[in-house]
């Protein structure tokens, strides 16, 4: 039995629970919860072993890309942890793996990112880590060690993204490179811009997906809204705004749309913290709370700080009570328990760590209003809202569709979901 397996076995029945039976409430307790989730990767040999074992379940992308995915997605949590206080004991091993992954002469090389490549999605986490925690992700590297990661990320910044939320991936990569004094001056696609112009062009394309009132389709085809609006498009935009990486007019648009969407997004959550299980990538689990944390990071909450913190914390605690960990302490593919039937063809062993986006508030200091205000209950339904029973058996409200609103069928979830101004999807 490995050390991680023994650790979880010693907990008894709670060993498979996300937080091992703990119910974190304070900033320190959430830091400890994240560190415990990263325990299987702390020792360099353990990290290497798990990266080598990424072949199951299989995915539509190569095994070396799955290796990158697992390593990079840990950074969605480790970078905020490093920015806000205690570091990760295994950080040297993570840096070693990044060096190996960007070394064409290494057996662990990730391969070069190309057009419409899954590697582009994972490059976003690397750029994010450079921007948020350069003292952990970059400064310990010797000058000679920095060249390969910078070149690899430059290639990612120049590659053509899929025409959806991926447009904001190169902007995060460029943001990270700029934060450490590097540039993305690689061969570019004909007709593409660079620097701030490229970032604004990416956001303008995202504008085309806006359905109104802060709601987004994830692409130009009018696809129904799902969690990719909050945990990708809004999340990436608020990261840029919080880091001061976009101009004032664009930041104002990002913040205004988030503020318009947030009062309706709260109704995606039950009073006990459970969230709607709709749309794609449900194995990302508590990434459903990422938009809540991003509002805090950008300093633009659309509700009182205590209400925002309560929504975020209750959501993570709800997941904390679900048996989503495998016997070795890693996150399983599935939803409320290991279940490959709840996965897509692009879900590998590293995919569930997309959930670490929810840990963004750990980058904020203890004195920040998000942490200094006590948790408050969710907002009560406003006048004109209709009720919906939650998983805890209580009622929450949702905005009622206006008279004569158009309806369409989008998902198997009972009830209806809003799709922009005056357009609603009905499922029953």
CSV table of C-alpha atoms in Angstrom, one decimal:
chain,number,residue,atom,x,y,z
A,1,UNK,CA,0.0,0.0,0.0
A,2,UNK,CA,1.4,3.4,-1.0
A,3,UNK,CA,1.7,6.3,1.5
A,4,UNK,CA,-1.3,8.1,0.0
A,5,UNK,CA,-3.4,4.9,0.1
A,6,UNK,CA,-2.4,4.3,3.7
A,7,UNK,CA,-3.3,7.9,4.6
A,8,UNK,CA,-6.8,7.5,3.1
A,9,UNK,CA,-7.3,4.1,4.5
A,10,UNK,CA,-6.5,5.4,8.0
A,11,UNK,CA,-9.4,7.8,7.8
A,12,UNK,CA,-11.9,5.0,7.5
A,13,UNK,CA,-15.1,5.5,5.5
A,14,UNK,CA,-14.3,9.2,5.0
A,15,UNK,CA,-11.2,8.4,2.9
A,16,UNK,CA,-13.2,8.5,-0.3
A,17,UNK,CA,-14.9,11.8,0.5
A,18,UNK,CA,-13.5,14.9,-1.2
A,19,UNK,CA,-12.5,16.4,2.0
A,20,UNK,CA,-12.2,13.2,4.0
A,21,UNK,CA,-15.1,14.1,6.2
A,22,UNK,CA,-13.8,17.6,7.1
A,23,UNK,CA,-16.1,20.6,6.7
A,24,UNK,CA,-13.8,23.5,6.1
A,25,UNK,CA,-15.0,27.0,7.0
A,26,UNK,CA,-11.9,29.2,7.4
A,27,UNK,CA,-9.3,30.3,4.9
A,28,UNK,CA,-6.8,28.1,6.6
A,29,UNK,CA,-9.1,25.1,6.5
A,30,UNK,CA,-9.7,25.5,2.8
A,31,UNK,CA,-5.9,25.7,2.3
A,32,UNK,CA,-5.5,22.5,4.2
A,33,UNK,CA,-8.3,20.8,2.1
A,34,UNK,CA,-6.5,21.7,-1.1
A,35,UNK,CA,-3.1,20.5,0.3
A,36,UNK,CA,-4.8,17.2,1.2
A,37,UNK,CA,-6.2,16.8,-2.4
A,38,UNK,CA,-2.6,17.4,-3.6
A,39,UNK,CA,-1.1,14.9,-1.2
A,40,UNK,CA,-0.9,12.1,-3.8
A,41,UNK,CA,1.4,14.4,-5.9
A,42,UNK,CA,3.7,15.7,-3.1
A,43,UNK,CA,6.6,13.3,-3.5
A,44,UNK,CA,8.4,13.7,-6.8
A,45,UNK,CA,8.4,10.0,-7.3
A,46,UNK,CA,4.7,9.8,-6.7
A,47,UNK,CA,4.0,12.6,-9.1
A,48,UNK,CA,6.1,11.0,-11.8
A,49,UNK,CA,4.3,7.6,-11.2
A,50,UNK,CA,0.9,9.2,-11.6
A,51,UNK,CA,1.9,11.1,-14.7
A,52,UNK,CA,3.2,7.8,-16.2
A,53,UNK,CA,-0.2,6.1,-15.4
A,54,UNK,CA,-2.4,8.5,-17.3
A,55,UNK,CA,-3.4,6.0,-20.0
A,56,UNK,CA,-6.6,5.0,-18.3
A,57,UNK,CA,-9.3,6.0,-19.0
A,58,UNK,CA,-8.3,6.7,-22.6
A,59,UNK,CA,-9.1,9.9,-24.4
A,60,UNK,CA,-9.3,11.3,-27.9
A,61,UNK,CA,-6.0,13.1,-27.4
A,62,UNK,CA,-2.6,11.4,-27.0
A,63,UNK,CA,-1.2,10.1,-23.7
A,64,UNK,CA,1.5,12.7,-23.5
A,65,UNK,CA,-1.3,15.4,-23.7
A,66,UNK,CA,-3.1,13.6,-20.9
A,67,UNK,CA,0.2,13.8,-18.9
A,68,UNK,CA,0.2,17.6,-19.5
A,69,UNK,CA,-3.4,17.9,-18.5
A,70,UNK,CA,-2.9,16.3,-15.1
A,71,UNK,CA,0.1,18.4,-14.2
A,72,UNK,CA,-1.3,21.7,-15.5
A,73,UNK,CA,-4.7,21.4,-13.9
A,74,UNK,CA,-3.1,21.1,-10.5
A,75,UNK,CA,-1.9,24.7,-11.0
A,76,UNK,CA,-5.4,26.1,-11.0
A,77,UNK,CA,-5.3,25.4,-7.2
A,78,UNK,CA,-1.6,25.5,-6.5
A,79,UNK,CA,-1.0,29.0,-8.0
A,80,UNK,CA,-3.7,30.7,-5.8
A,81,UNK,CA,-2.3,28.7,-2.8
A,82,UNK,CA,1.2,30.0,-3.5
A,83,UNK,CA,0.0,33.6,-4.1
A,84,UNK,CA,-1.9,33.7,-0.8
A,85,UNK,CA,0.4,32.0,1.6
A,86,UNK,CA,1.7,28.5,2.2
A,87,UNK,CA,3.4,26.8,-0.6
A,88,UNK,CA,3.1,23.2,-1.8
A,89,UNK,CA,5.8,20.9,-0.5
A,90,UNK,CA,6.0,19.2,-3.9
A,91,UNK,CA,6.5,22.4,-5.9
A,92,UNK,CA,10.0,21.5,-7.0
A,93,UNK,CA,8.7,18.3,-8.5
A,94,UNK,CA,6.1,20.2,-10.4
A,95,UNK,CA,8.7,22.6,-11.9
A,96,UNK,CA,10.9,19.6,-12.8
A,97,UNK,CA,7.9,18.0,-14.7
A,98,UNK,CA,7.3,21.3,-16.5
A,99,UNK,CA,10.9,21.4,-17.6
A,100,UNK,CA,10.7,17.8,-18.8
A,101,UNK,CA,7.4,18.4,-20.6
A,102,UNK,CA,8.8,21.3,-22.6
A,103,UNK,CA,12.1,19.6,-23.5
A,104,UNK,CA,11.9,18.0,-26.9
A,105,UNK,CA,14.8,15.6,-25.9
A,106,UNK,CA,12.9,14.2,-22.9
A,107,UNK,CA,10.7,11.1,-22.9
A,108,UNK,CA,8.2,13.2,-21.0
A,109,UNK,CA,7.9,15.8,-23.7
A,110,UNK,CA,4.3,17.0,-24.1
A,111,UNK,CA,4.7,17.6,-27.9
A,112,UNK,CA,4.2,21.0,-29.5
A,113,UNK,CA,0.8,22.7,-29.3
A,114,UNK,CA,-1.0,23.1,-32.6
A,115,UNK,CA,-4.3,24.4,-34.0
A,116,UNK,CA,-7.4,23.2,-32.1
A,117,UNK,CA,-5.2,21.2,-29.8
A,118,UNK,CA,-6.1,20.1,-26.2
A,119,UNK,CA,-2.7,21.3,-25.2
A,120,UNK,CA,-3.9,24.9,-25.7
A,121,UNK,CA,-6.5,24.5,-22.9
A,122,UNK,CA,-3.8,23.3,-20.5
A,123,UNK,CA,-1.5,26.1,-21.5
A,124,UNK,CA,-4.0,28.5,-20.0
A,125,UNK,CA,-3.2,27.0,-16.5
A,126,UNK,CA,0.5,27.5,-17.1
A,127,UNK,CA,0.0,31.1,-18.1
A,128,UNK,CA,-2.2,31.7,-15.1
A,129,UNK,CA,0.4,30.3,-12.8
A,130,UNK,CA,3.1,32.6,-14.2
A,131,UNK,CA,0.9,35.6,-13.8
A,132,UNK,CA,-0.4,34.8,-10.3
A,133,UNK,CA,2.6,33.2,-8.6
A,134,UNK,CA,5.9,33.9,-10.6
A,135,UNK,CA,7.9,33.5,-7.4
A,136,UNK,CA,6.9,29.8,-7.4
A,137,UNK,CA,6.5,29.0,-11.0
A,138,UNK,CA,9.3,31.0,-12.6
A,139,UNK,CA,11.8,32.7,-10.4
A,140,UNK,CA,13.4,29.5,-9.0
A,141,UNK,CA,14.3,28.5,-12.5
A,142,UNK,CA,17.8,29.2,-13.8
A,143,UNK,CA,18.0,31.4,-16.9
A,144,UNK,CA,18.8,28.4,-19.1
A,145,UNK,CA,15.8,26.5,-17.7
A,146,UNK,CA,13.3,29.3,-18.6
A,147,UNK,CA,13.9,29.2,-22.3
A,148,UNK,CA,12.1,26.0,-23.1
A,149,UNK,CA,8.8,26.7,-21.2
A,150,UNK,CA,8.8,30.2,-22.6
A,151,UNK,CA,9.2,28.9,-26.2
A,152,UNK,CA,6.5,26.2,-25.7
A,153,UNK,CA,4.1,28.8,-24.3
A,154,UNK,CA,4.9,31.1,-27.2
A,155,UNK,CA,3.9,28.4,-29.6
A,156,UNK,CA,0.6,27.9,-27.7
A,157,UNK,CA,-0.1,31.6,-27.9
A,158,UNK,CA,0.3,31.5,-31.7
A,159,UNK,CA,-1.9,28.5,-32.3
A,160,UNK,CA,-5.5,28.7,-33.6
A,161,UNK,CA,-8.0,28.0,-30.9
A,162,UNK,CA,-11.4,26.3,-31.3
A,163,UNK,CA,-14.1,28.9,-31.9
A,164,UNK,CA,-15.5,29.1,-28.4
A,165,UNK,CA,-14.2,29.9,-24.9
A,166,UNK,CA,-10.7,28.8,-26.1
A,167,UNK,CA,-10.2,32.3,-27.6
A,168,UNK,CA,-9.3,33.4,-24.1
A,169,UNK,CA,-6.6,30.8,-23.7
A,170,UNK,CA,-3.9,32.6,-25.7
A,171,UNK,CA,-4.7,35.7,-23.8
A,172,UNK,CA,-3.9,34.0,-20.5
A,173,UNK,CA,-0.7,32.6,-22.0
A,174,UNK,CA,0.4,36.0,-23.1
A,175,UNK,CA,-0.5,37.4,-19.8
A,176,UNK,CA,1.7,34.9,-18.0
A,177,UNK,CA,4.6,35.4,-20.3
A,178,UNK,CA,4.4,39.2,-19.9
A,179,UNK,CA,4.3,38.8,-16.1
A,180,UNK,CA,7.8,37.2,-16.2
A,181,UNK,CA,9.3,39.5,-18.8
A,182,UNK,CA,8.9,37.1,-21.8
A,183,UNK,CA,6.9,37.7,-25.0
A,184,UNK,CA,4.9,35.5,-27.3
A,185,UNK,CA,6.8,36.6,-30.4
A,186,UNK,CA,6.5,33.3,-32.2
A,187,UNK,CA,5.5,32.8,-35.9
A,188,UNK,CA,1.9,33.9,-36.0
A,189,UNK,CA,-1.0,33.0,-38.2
A,190,UNK,CA,-1.5,35.4,-41.1
A,191,UNK,CA,-3.6,38.3,-40.3
A,192,UNK,CA,-3.5,37.9,-36.5
A,193,UNK,CA,-2.6,40.7,-34.1
A,194,UNK,CA,-0.2,40.6,-31.2
A,195,UNK,CA,-0.1,41.8,-27.7
A,196,UNK,CA,-2.9,44.0,-26.4
A,197,UNK,CA,-4.5,44.1,-29.9
A,198,UNK,CA,-4.7,40.2,-29.9
A,199,UNK,CA,-6.2,40.2,-26.5
A,200,UNK,CA,-8.9,42.7,-27.5
A,201,UNK,CA,-9.6,40.7,-30.7
A,202,UNK,CA,-10.1,37.6,-28.6
A,203,UNK,CA,-12.6,39.4,-26.3
A,204,UNK,CA,-14.4,40.9,-29.3
A,205,UNK,CA,-15.0,37.3,-30.6
A,206,UNK,CA,-16.3,36.4,-27.2
A,207,UNK,CA,-18.7,39.3,-27.5
A,208,UNK,CA,-20.3,37.5,-30.5
A,209,UNK,CA,-21.3,34.7,-28.1
A,210,UNK,CA,-23.0,37.0,-25.6
A,211,UNK,CA,-26.8,36.3,-25.5
A,212,UNK,CA,-27.6,39.2,-23.3
A,213,UNK,CA,-27.8,39.9,-19.6
A,214,UNK,CA,-24.4,38.2,-19.0
A,215,UNK,CA,-25.4,34.9,-20.5
A,216,UNK,CA,-23.1,33.2,-23.0
A,217,UNK,CA,-23.3,30.4,-25.6
A,218,UNK,CA,-20.0,28.6,-25.8
A,219,UNK,CA,-19.5,29.3,-29.5
A,220,UNK,CA,-21.2,30.8,-32.5
A,221,UNK,CA,-23.8,28.1,-33.0
A,222,UNK,CA,-26.2,29.3,-30.4
A,223,UNK,CA,-25.6,26.3,-28.2
A,224,UNK,CA,-27.5,26.2,-24.9
A,225,UNK,CA,-25.9,27.8,-22.0
A,226,UNK,CA,-24.2,25.5,-19.5
A,227,UNK,CA,-21.4,25.7,-16.9
A,228,UNK,CA,-18.9,26.8,-19.5
A,229,UNK,CA,-20.3,30.3,-19.4
A,230,UNK,CA,-19.5,30.8,-15.7
A,231,UNK,CA,-16.4,28.6,-15.2
A,232,UNK,CA,-14.7,29.5,-18.5
A,233,UNK,CA,-15.9,32.7,-20.3
A,234,UNK,CA,-16.8,34.7,-17.1
A,235,UNK,CA,-13.9,33.1,-15.2
A,236,UNK,CA,-11.2,34.0,-17.7
A,237,UNK,CA,-12.6,37.5,-18.2
A,238,UNK,CA,-12.6,38.2,-14.4
A,239,UNK,CA,-9.1,36.8,-14.1
A,240,UNK,CA,-7.9,39.4,-16.7
A,241,UNK,CA,-9.9,42.2,-14.9
A,242,UNK,CA,-8.5,41.2,-11.5
A,243,UNK,CA,-5.0,41.1,-12.7
A,244,UNK,CA,-5.3,44.5,-14.5
A,245,UNK,CA,-4.5,42.8,-17.8
A,246,UNK,CA,-7.2,44.5,-20.0
A,247,UNK,CA,-8.0,48.1,-20.6
A,248,UNK,CA,-10.6,50.0,-18.6
A,249,UNK,CA,-13.4,49.8,-21.2
A,250,UNK,CA,-13.0,46.1,-21.6
A,251,UNK,CA,-12.7,45.5,-17.9
A,252,UNK,CA,-15.9,47.5,-17.4
A,253,UNK,CA,-17.7,45.3,-19.9
A,254,UNK,CA,-16.4,42.1,-18.2
A,255,UNK,CA,-17.5,43.3,-14.8
A,256,UNK,CA,-20.9,44.5,-16.0
A,257,UNK,CA,-21.8,41.3,-17.6
A,258,UNK,CA,-20.6,39.3,-14.6
A,259,UNK,CA,-22.8,41.6,-12.4
A,260,UNK,CA,-25.8,41.0,-14.6
A,261,UNK,CA,-25.4,37.2,-14.7
A,262,UNK,CA,-24.5,36.7,-11.0
A,263,UNK,CA,-28.0,37.3,-9.5
A,264,UNK,CA,-29.4,34.6,-11.7
A,265,UNK,CA,-26.4,32.3,-11.3
A,266,UNK,CA,-27.1,32.0,-7.6
A,267,UNK,CA,-30.3,30.1,-8.5
A,268,UNK,CA,-28.1,27.3,-10.0
A,269,UNK,CA,-27.3,26.4,-6.4
A,270,UNK,CA,-29.5,24.8,-3.7
A,271,UNK,CA,-29.4,26.0,-0.1
A,272,UNK,CA,-27.2,23.1,0.8
A,273,UNK,CA,-24.6,24.0,-1.9
A,274,UNK,CA,-25.5,21.4,-4.5
A,275,UNK,CA,-25.5,22.8,-8.1
A,276,UNK,CA,-27.4,22.0,-11.3
A,277,UNK,CA,-25.9,18.9,-13.0
A,278,UNK,CA,-26.4,20.1,-16.5
A,279,UNK,CA,-24.3,20.4,-19.7
A,280,UNK,CA,-20.9,19.1,-20.4
A,281,UNK,CA,-17.8,18.2,-18.4
A,282,UNK,CA,-19.7,17.3,-15.2
A,283,UNK,CA,-16.5,15.6,-14.0
A,284,UNK,CA,-15.1,19.1,-13.3
A,285,UNK,CA,-17.5,19.0,-10.3
A,286,UNK,CA,-16.8,21.9,-8.0
A,287,UNK,CA,-15.6,24.1,-10.8
A,288,UNK,CA,-19.3,25.0,-10.7
A,289,UNK,CA,-18.3,27.4,-8.0
A,290,UNK,CA,-15.4,28.9,-9.9
A,291,UNK,CA,-17.4,32.0,-11.0
A,292,UNK,CA,-18.2,32.8,-7.4
A,293,UNK,CA,-14.6,32.8,-6.4
A,294,UNK,CA,-13.7,34.8,-9.6
A,295,UNK,CA,-16.1,37.6,-8.5
A,296,UNK,CA,-14.2,37.9,-5.3
A,297,UNK,CA,-10.8,37.9,-7.0
A,298,UNK,CA,-11.9,40.6,-9.4
A,299,UNK,CA,-13.3,42.7,-6.5
A,300,UNK,CA,-16.7,43.0,-8.1
A,301,UNK,CA,-19.2,40.9,-6.1
A,302,UNK,CA,-22.8,41.4,-7.3
A,303,UNK,CA,-24.0,40.6,-3.7
A,304,UNK,CA,-22.9,41.2,-0.2
A,305,UNK,CA,-19.5,39.7,0.6
A,306,UNK,CA,-20.9,37.3,3.2
A,307,UNK,CA,-23.6,36.0,0.8
A,308,UNK,CA,-20.9,35.4,-1.9
A,309,UNK,CA,-18.6,33.6,0.5
A,310,UNK,CA,-21.5,31.5,1.8
A,311,UNK,CA,-22.5,30.4,-1.7
A,312,UNK,CA,-18.9,29.4,-2.5
A,313,UNK,CA,-18.2,27.7,0.8
A,314,UNK,CA,-21.5,25.7,1.0
A,315,UNK,CA,-20.9,24.5,-2.6
A,316,UNK,CA,-17.4,23.2,-1.7
A,317,UNK,CA,-18.6,21.6,1.5
A,318,UNK,CA,-21.4,19.9,-0.4
A,319,UNK,CA,-18.8,18.4,-2.7
A,320,UNK,CA,-16.7,17.6,0.4
A,321,UNK,CA,-19.3,15.1,1.4
A,322,UNK,CA,-19.3,13.2,-1.9
A,323,UNK,CA,-17.2,10.0,-2.4
A,324,UNK,CA,-15.3,11.2,-5.4
A,325,UNK,CA,-11.8,10.1,-4.6
A,326,UNK,CA,-10.2,6.8,-5.7
A,327,UNK,CA,-8.4,4.6,-3.2
A,328,UNK,CA,-5.1,6.4,-3.8
A,329,UNK,CA,-6.6,9.8,-2.9
A,330,UNK,CA,-6.8,11.1,-6.5
A,331,UNK,CA,-10.0,12.4,-8.0
A,332,UNK,CA,-12.0,9.9,-10.0
A,333,UNK,CA,-13.7,10.5,-13.3
A,334,UNK,CA,-17.4,10.8,-12.7
A,335,UNK,CA,-19.7,13.1,-10.9
A,336,UNK,CA,-21.0,12.5,-7.4
A,337,UNK,CA,-19.1,9.2,-7.3
A,338,UNK,CA,-16.7,7.4,-9.8
A,339,UNK,CA,-18.7,6.8,-12.9
A,340,UNK,CA,-17.3,6.6,-16.5
A,341,UNK,CA,-20.8,6.9,-17.9
A,342,UNK,CA,-20.7,10.5,-16.7
A,343,UNK,CA,-17.6,11.3,-18.7
A,344,UNK,CA,-16.9,12.5,-22.3
A,345,UNK,CA,-14.3,11.2,-24.7
A,346,UNK,CA,-12.0,14.1,-23.7
A,347,UNK,CA,-12.0,13.1,-20.0
A,348,UNK,CA,-8.8,11.5,-18.7
A,349,UNK,CA,-7.3,11.1,-15.2
A,350,UNK,CA,-6.3,14.8,-15.1
A,351,UNK,CA,-9.6,16.1,-16.2
A,352,UNK,CA,-11.3,16.2,-12.8
A,353,UNK,CA,-8.7,18.7,-11.5
A,354,UNK,CA,-10.4,21.4,-13.6
A,355,UNK,CA,-12.3,21.7,-10.4
A,356,UNK,CA,-9.3,23.4,-8.8
A,357,UNK,CA,-10.5,26.6,-10.5
A,358,UNK,CA,-12.8,27.0,-7.5
A,359,UNK,CA,-9.8,27.6,-5.2
A,360,UNK,CA,-9.1,31.0,-6.7
A,361,UNK,CA,-10.1,32.9,-3.4
A,362,UNK,CA,-7.1,31.3,-1.7
A,363,UNK,CA,-5.0,33.9,-3.5
A,364,UNK,CA,-6.8,36.6,-1.4
A,365,UNK,CA,-5.3,37.6,1.9
A,366,UNK,CA,-7.0,36.9,5.2
A,367,UNK,CA,-8.0,40.5,5.6
A,368,UNK,CA,-9.8,40.6,2.2
A,369,UNK,CA,-13.6,41.2,2.6
A,370,UNK,CA,-14.3,37.7,1.2
A,371,UNK,CA,-12.6,36.1,4.2
A,372,UNK,CA,-13.3,38.8,6.8
A,373,UNK,CA,-17.0,38.7,6.4
A,374,UNK,CA,-18.8,35.7,7.9
A,375,UNK,CA,-20.9,33.4,5.7
A,376,UNK,CA,-24.4,34.5,5.1
A,377,UNK,CA,-27.4,32.5,3.8
A,378,UNK,CA,-28.4,32.7,0.1
A,379,UNK,CA,-30.6,35.6,-1.1
A,380,UNK,CA,-34.3,35.0,-0.6
A,381,UNK,CA,-36.5,34.8,-3.8
A,382,UNK,CA,-37.5,38.3,-4.9
A,383,UNK,CA,-41.0,39.3,-5.8
A,384,UNK,CA,-42.1,37.8,-9.1
A,385,UNK,CA,-39.8,34.8,-8.8
A,386,UNK,CA,-41.1,31.2,-8.8
A,387,UNK,CA,-39.9,28.5,-6.5
A,388,UNK,CA,-38.0,25.3,-7.1
A,389,UNK,CA,-37.4,22.6,-4.5
A,390,UNK,CA,-33.7,22.0,-3.7
A,391,UNK,CA,-31.9,18.8,-2.8
A,392,UNK,CA,-32.4,19.7,0.8
A,393,UNK,CA,-36.1,19.9,0.4
A,394,UNK,CA,-36.4,23.6,0.8
A,395,UNK,CA,-37.4,26.2,-1.9
A,396,UNK,CA,-35.4,28.6,-3.9
A,397,UNK,CA,-36.6,31.1,-6.5
A,398,UNK,CA,-35.8,31.5,-10.1
A,399,UNK,CA,-36.7,34.5,-12.3
A,400,UNK,CA,-40.0,33.8,-14.1
A,401,UNK,CA,-40.0,34.0,-17.9
A,402,UNK,CA,-41.9,37.1,-19.1
A,403,UNK,CA,-45.3,36.6,-20.8
A,404,UNK,CA,-44.9,35.5,-24.4
A,405,UNK,CA,-41.3,34.5,-24.0
A,406,UNK,CA,-40.0,32.1,-26.7
A,407,UNK,CA,-39.2,28.6,-25.5
A,408,UNK,CA,-36.9,25.9,-26.7
A,409,UNK,CA,-35.8,22.5,-25.4
A,410,UNK,CA,-32.2,22.4,-24.3
A,411,UNK,CA,-31.5,19.7,-21.8
A,412,UNK,CA,-33.1,16.9,-19.8
A,413,UNK,CA,-33.0,18.9,-16.6
A,414,UNK,CA,-36.6,19.5,-15.4
A,415,UNK,CA,-37.9,23.0,-15.5
A,416,UNK,CA,-36.5,25.8,-17.6
A,417,UNK,CA,-33.3,27.8,-17.9
A,418,UNK,CA,-32.8,31.3,-19.0
A,419,UNK,CA,-31.1,31.9,-22.4
A,420,UNK,CA,-30.5,35.6,-22.7
A,421,UNK,CA,-33.0,38.4,-23.0
A,422,UNK,CA,-36.5,37.1,-23.3
A,423,UNK,CA,-35.6,33.6,-24.5
A,424,UNK,CA,-36.1,30.6,-22.4
A,425,UNK,CA,-35.6,26.9,-22.8
A,426,UNK,CA,-38.4,24.6,-21.6
A,427,UNK,CA,-38.1,21.0,-20.8
A,428,UNK,CA,-41.5,20.2,-19.6
